[in-house]
Amino acid sequence: MTNPLYDALFGKHAGRMTPFLYLEDGRVVTHASFLAQTAQFAHVLQNAGLVPGDRLAAQVEKSAEALALYAACVQAGVIFLPLNTAYKADELRYFIEDSGARLVVCDGADLDVLTGIAAPLGAGVMTLNADGGGSFAEAASDQPTRFDTSPRSADDLAAFLYTSGTTGRSKGAMLTQENLLSNSETLAEVWRFTSDDVLLHALPIFHTHGLFVATNITLLAGGAMIFLPRFDLDAMIAQMPKATSMMGVPTFYTRLLGDARFTGDLTGHMRLFVSGSAPLLAETHIQFEARTGHRILERYGMTETNMNTSNPYDGARKPGTVGLPLPGVEVKVTDPASGETLPQGDVGQIEVRGANVFRGYWQMPEKTAAELRDDGFFITGDLGRFDEDGYLLIVGRDKDLIISGGYNIYPKEIELVLDDQPGVLESAVIGVPHADFGETVLGLIVPQPGTAPDVDAIQAAAAEALARFKHPRALVIVDELPRNTMGKVQKNILRETYRTQFTPA
Ligand code: MLC
Ligand code: AMP
């Protein structure tokens, strides 16, 4: 038996001394050396007692070794669960417990916290630091550089990615080998990736965009990546001349446009700029073309579905649209109440079906059934419409979600923390426009009668419980929250009221 995902992404590069990763310190990781490191890591997983189907939770800084940990999980048939490095203890405890992770790999600085969480759950803990050191790396150093790849089928699970629910409890999206491989093959073809490509990679690798869209496509095509630890304007400008292509969230592009060094000369040799994970403003698309002559290629995806639609490589890339359904992916716009397909041009719920759509949510059959229809269509929670040329426009969300700098933030998760604070009767958390992040978090607090809540203490409690990117940028005390006749808080009214809280009217 084979292991389709490993064979297609990694195995085929066996022995190739071609560059795979260009690191910020000047080191170059070849495909061959990456595969050798991967095999050593796979031996560590096996020696730690992990068997195919076990879960490995990784909260590690972006590095070549962190990527090799993902590859080792694929080779050993272990389900990879990457975790945002900003998550705090309370958030991590949930993911590690819910996933039943057998092993946690973390940064050495977090060893005590993660041991305190993992040990009571019976999970092991090893460390992998940003510099490639740590107990996991040490355990690998004397392992063979070849590993008998674990046989897997396309239908086997390859990764869990947690995407919080609008009710507050995060859901583990189960992604199969086929989900990942089918989408990577489609995207590599549609976006013309080849072994000549050098992708400028500044995204985190604990989310779909940086891990499965950017990295899997590059591996499939046999190209290379300039592998930056994070987005840094100076580094992006310095490295751009060596790249052929780039992927990013809209904030990457608005920040580049804000820098006078980002010019047509700097980008003339580039062939492709891809944007996604959050809305790219049409004005950004237009400014980008005026500055560089390039038309950003915007695409639409989700943790649960990988990529669904894309503006074309050849042909019109329409600002403000997320393009056409990808080959093999069905997209329809339906009436949220009836599920009936709406006529072209009408706004409704976006539904998606294809090999790219996930298996379901781990141990949440009800939530899976609520979003994944029996006929295979996945209800995205996004609202949109098709234009006269069949291009999809995302015009809103039927789910309570804020996307800040490309990160998903679920208001319910924050409201639960705010409501728990002394003096708070209830709260509402909304997204309001922000020039840099697109949207940012604003909290509205209704005090208990006769009390004056301590806003600073509430902010401190949120800071303790939640990852930094989720923190409300401000808390506003209000007398009451607007409600409809059903008693539901009308967040649309709040969003309109506070639309200019952080941006000029
Ligand atoms: C960082 N901060 C954020 C933030 N990123 N706050 C809110 N939203 C964010 N996205 C915090 C920092 O910790 C810092 O806190 C403060 O805000 C200012 O940070 P910054 O220096 O301005 O931010 P920076 O570190 O430069 O990061 C911004 C960013 C980063 C846009 C580069 O957020 C990023 O890489 N986003 C990409 C997210 C991503 O990969 N999304 C894909 C999801 S997959 P302090 O305390 O230091 O002041 C998906 C599917 C698909 O959606 O379709 O692709
Ligand atoms: P995530 O669950 O982190 O993968 O986020 C997926 C969500 O990001 C989608 O449901 C959309 O709401 C949003 N999204 C992704 N790509 C785009 C895009 N190009 N334009 C607007 N929203 C997007």
CSV table of C-alpha atoms in Angstrom, one decimal, residues 227-387:
chain,number,residue,atom,x,y,z
A,227,PHE,CA,10.5,30.8,4.5
A,228,LEU,CA,10.2,33.8,6.7
A,229,PRO,CA,9.4,33.4,10.4
A,230,ARG,CA,6.6,36.0,10.1
A,231,PHE,CA,5.4,38.9,8.0
A,232,ASP,CA,8.0,41.7,8.3
A,233,LEU,CA,7.9,44.6,5.8
A,234,ASP,CA,11.7,45.0,5.6
A,235,ALA,CA,12.2,41.3,5.1
A,236,MET,CA,9.4,41.2,2.4
A,237,ILE,CA,11.0,44.1,0.5
A,238,ALA,CA,14.5,42.5,0.8
A,239,GLN,CA,13.4,39.1,-0.3
A,240,MET,CA,10.9,40.0,-3.0
A,241,PRO,CA,13.6,40.2,-5.8
A,242,LYS,CA,14.3,36.5,-5.2
A,243,ALA,CA,10.7,35.3,-5.4
A,244,THR,CA,8.4,34.4,-8.3
A,245,SER,CA,5.2,34.4,-6.3
A,246,MET,CA,3.6,35.3,-3.0
A,247,MET,CA,0.5,34.4,-0.9
A,248,GLY,CA,-0.9,36.6,1.8
A,249,VAL,CA,-3.9,37.9,3.7
A,250,PRO,CA,-5.1,41.4,2.7
A,251,THR,CA,-3.2,43.0,5.6
A,252,PHE,CA,0.1,41.9,3.9
A,253,TYR,CA,-0.9,43.8,0.8
A,254,THR,CA,-2.2,46.9,2.5
A,255,ARG,CA,1.1,47.1,4.5
A,256,LEU,CA,3.2,46.6,1.3
A,257,LEU,CA,1.2,49.4,-0.4
A,258,GLY,CA,1.9,51.6,2.6
A,259,ASP,CA,5.6,51.3,2.0
A,260,ALA,CA,7.2,53.6,-0.7
A,261,ARG,CA,9.9,50.9,-1.3
A,262,PHE,CA,7.2,48.6,-2.7
A,263,THR,CA,7.2,49.6,-6.4
A,264,GLY,CA,6.7,48.3,-9.8
A,265,ASP,CA,10.4,47.8,-10.2
A,266,LEU,CA,10.6,45.6,-7.1
A,267,THR,CA,7.8,43.4,-8.4
A,268,GLY,CA,8.3,43.4,-12.2
A,269,HIS,CA,9.8,39.9,-12.2
A,270,MET,CA,7.0,38.4,-10.1
A,271,ARG,CA,4.3,36.3,-11.8
A,272,LEU,CA,1.6,35.9,-9.1
A,273,PHE,CA,0.2,37.5,-6.0
A,274,VAL,CA,-2.5,35.6,-4.2
A,275,SER,CA,-4.8,36.9,-1.5
A,276,GLY,CA,-7.3,35.2,0.8
A,277,SER,CA,-8.5,34.3,4.3
A,278,ALA,CA,-10.3,37.7,4.6
A,279,PRO,CA,-11.9,40.2,2.2
A,280,LEU,CA,-9.5,42.1,-0.1
A,281,LEU,CA,-11.0,45.5,-0.6
A,282,ALA,CA,-11.6,46.4,-4.2
A,283,GLU,CA,-9.7,49.6,-3.7
A,284,THR,CA,-6.7,47.6,-2.5
A,285,HIS,CA,-6.8,45.5,-5.7
A,286,ILE,CA,-7.0,48.7,-7.8
A,287,GLN,CA,-4.2,50.5,-5.9
A,288,PHE,CA,-2.0,47.4,-6.2
A,289,GLU,CA,-2.4,47.3,-9.9
A,290,ALA,CA,-1.8,51.0,-10.2
A,291,ARG,CA,1.4,50.7,-8.2
A,292,THR,CA,2.8,47.4,-9.6
A,293,GLY,CA,0.9,46.5,-12.8
A,294,HIS,CA,-0.1,43.2,-11.1
A,295,ARG,CA,-3.7,42.2,-10.5
A,296,ILE,CA,-3.9,40.3,-7.2
A,297,LEU,CA,-5.5,36.9,-7.6
A,298,GLU,CA,-8.1,36.6,-4.9
A,299,ARG,CA,-9.5,33.2,-3.8
A,300,TYR,CA,-11.9,32.0,-1.2
A,301,GLY,CA,-11.4,29.1,1.2
A,302,MET,CA,-12.1,27.7,4.6
A,303,THR,CA,-10.5,25.4,7.2
A,304,GLU,CA,-13.3,22.9,6.5
A,305,THR,CA,-13.1,23.1,2.7
A,306,ASN,CA,-9.6,24.2,1.7
A,307,MET,CA,-10.0,26.4,-1.4
A,308,ASN,CA,-13.4,26.7,-3.0
A,309,THR,CA,-13.2,29.4,-5.7
A,310,SER,CA,-10.4,31.4,-7.4
A,311,ASN,CA,-10.1,34.3,-9.8
A,312,PRO,CA,-8.6,32.9,-13.0
A,313,TYR,CA,-4.9,32.8,-13.8
A,314,ASP,CA,-5.7,33.9,-17.3
A,315,GLY,CA,-8.8,36.0,-17.7
A,316,ALA,CA,-10.4,38.7,-15.7
A,317,ARG,CA,-9.5,39.0,-12.0
A,318,LYS,CA,-12.4,41.0,-10.8
A,319,PRO,CA,-11.8,43.2,-7.7
A,320,GLY,CA,-14.3,42.5,-5.0
A,321,THR,CA,-14.9,39.0,-6.2
A,322,VAL,CA,-13.5,35.7,-5.1
A,323,GLY,CA,-13.6,34.3,-8.6
A,324,LEU,CA,-15.1,31.1,-10.1
A,325,PRO,CA,-15.6,27.7,-8.5
A,326,LEU,CA,-12.4,25.6,-8.8
A,327,PRO,CA,-12.4,22.5,-11.0
A,328,GLY,CA,-14.1,19.7,-9.1
A,329,VAL,CA,-15.7,22.0,-6.6
A,330,GLU,CA,-19.4,22.7,-6.7
A,331,VAL,CA,-20.6,26.1,-5.3
A,332,LYS,CA,-24.2,27.2,-4.9
A,333,VAL,CA,-26.1,30.0,-3.3
A,334,THR,CA,-29.2,28.9,-1.4
A,335,ASP,CA,-32.0,30.3,0.6
A,336,PRO,CA,-30.8,29.9,4.2
A,337,ALA,CA,-34.4,28.9,5.3
A,338,SER,CA,-35.3,26.4,2.6
A,339,GLY,CA,-31.9,25.4,1.2
A,340,GLU,CA,-33.4,26.0,-2.3
A,341,THR,CA,-30.9,27.2,-4.9
A,342,LEU,CA,-31.4,30.9,-5.6
A,343,PRO,CA,-31.5,32.5,-9.1
A,344,GLN,CA,-28.2,34.1,-10.2
A,345,GLY,CA,-27.7,37.5,-8.6
A,346,ASP,CA,-29.7,36.8,-5.5
A,347,VAL,CA,-27.8,36.9,-2.1
A,348,GLY,CA,-28.0,33.7,-0.1
A,349,GLN,CA,-26.0,31.1,1.8
A,350,ILE,CA,-22.9,29.8,0.1
A,351,GLU,CA,-22.7,26.0,0.0
A,352,VAL,CA,-19.8,23.9,-1.3
A,353,ARG,CA,-19.4,20.3,-2.3
A,354,GLY,CA,-16.3,18.4,-3.5
A,355,ALA,CA,-13.3,16.3,-2.6
A,356,ASN,CA,-12.0,19.4,-0.8
A,357,VAL,CA,-14.7,19.3,1.8
A,358,PHE,CA,-13.8,17.9,5.2
A,359,ARG,CA,-15.0,14.7,6.8
A,360,GLY,CA,-16.8,16.6,9.7
A,361,TYR,CA,-16.1,17.8,13.2
A,362,TRP,CA,-14.3,15.5,15.5
A,363,GLN,CA,-16.7,14.0,18.0
A,364,MET,CA,-19.4,16.5,17.1
A,365,PRO,CA,-21.9,14.5,15.0
A,366,GLU,CA,-24.7,17.0,15.6
A,367,LYS,CA,-22.7,20.1,14.6
A,368,THR,CA,-21.4,18.1,11.6
A,369,ALA,CA,-25.0,17.2,10.6
A,370,ALA,CA,-26.1,20.8,11.0
A,371,GLU,CA,-23.5,22.1,8.5
A,372,LEU,CA,-22.7,19.1,6.2
A,373,ARG,CA,-25.8,18.0,4.3
A,374,ASP,CA,-26.5,14.4,3.5
A,375,ASP,CA,-25.9,15.2,-0.2
A,376,GLY,CA,-22.3,16.4,0.7
A,377,PHE,CA,-22.9,20.1,0.4
A,378,PHE,CA,-21.3,22.1,3.3
A,379,ILE,CA,-23.0,25.2,4.6
A,380,THR,CA,-20.2,27.7,4.9
A,381,GLY,CA,-22.0,30.4,6.9
A,382,ASP,CA,-20.9,32.9,4.3
A,383,LEU,CA,-23.4,35.0,2.3
A,384,GLY,CA,-22.8,35.8,-1.3
A,385,ARG,CA,-24.1,36.0,-4.8
A,386,PHE,CA,-23.0,35.1,-8.3
A,387,ASP,CA,-22.5,37.9,-10.8
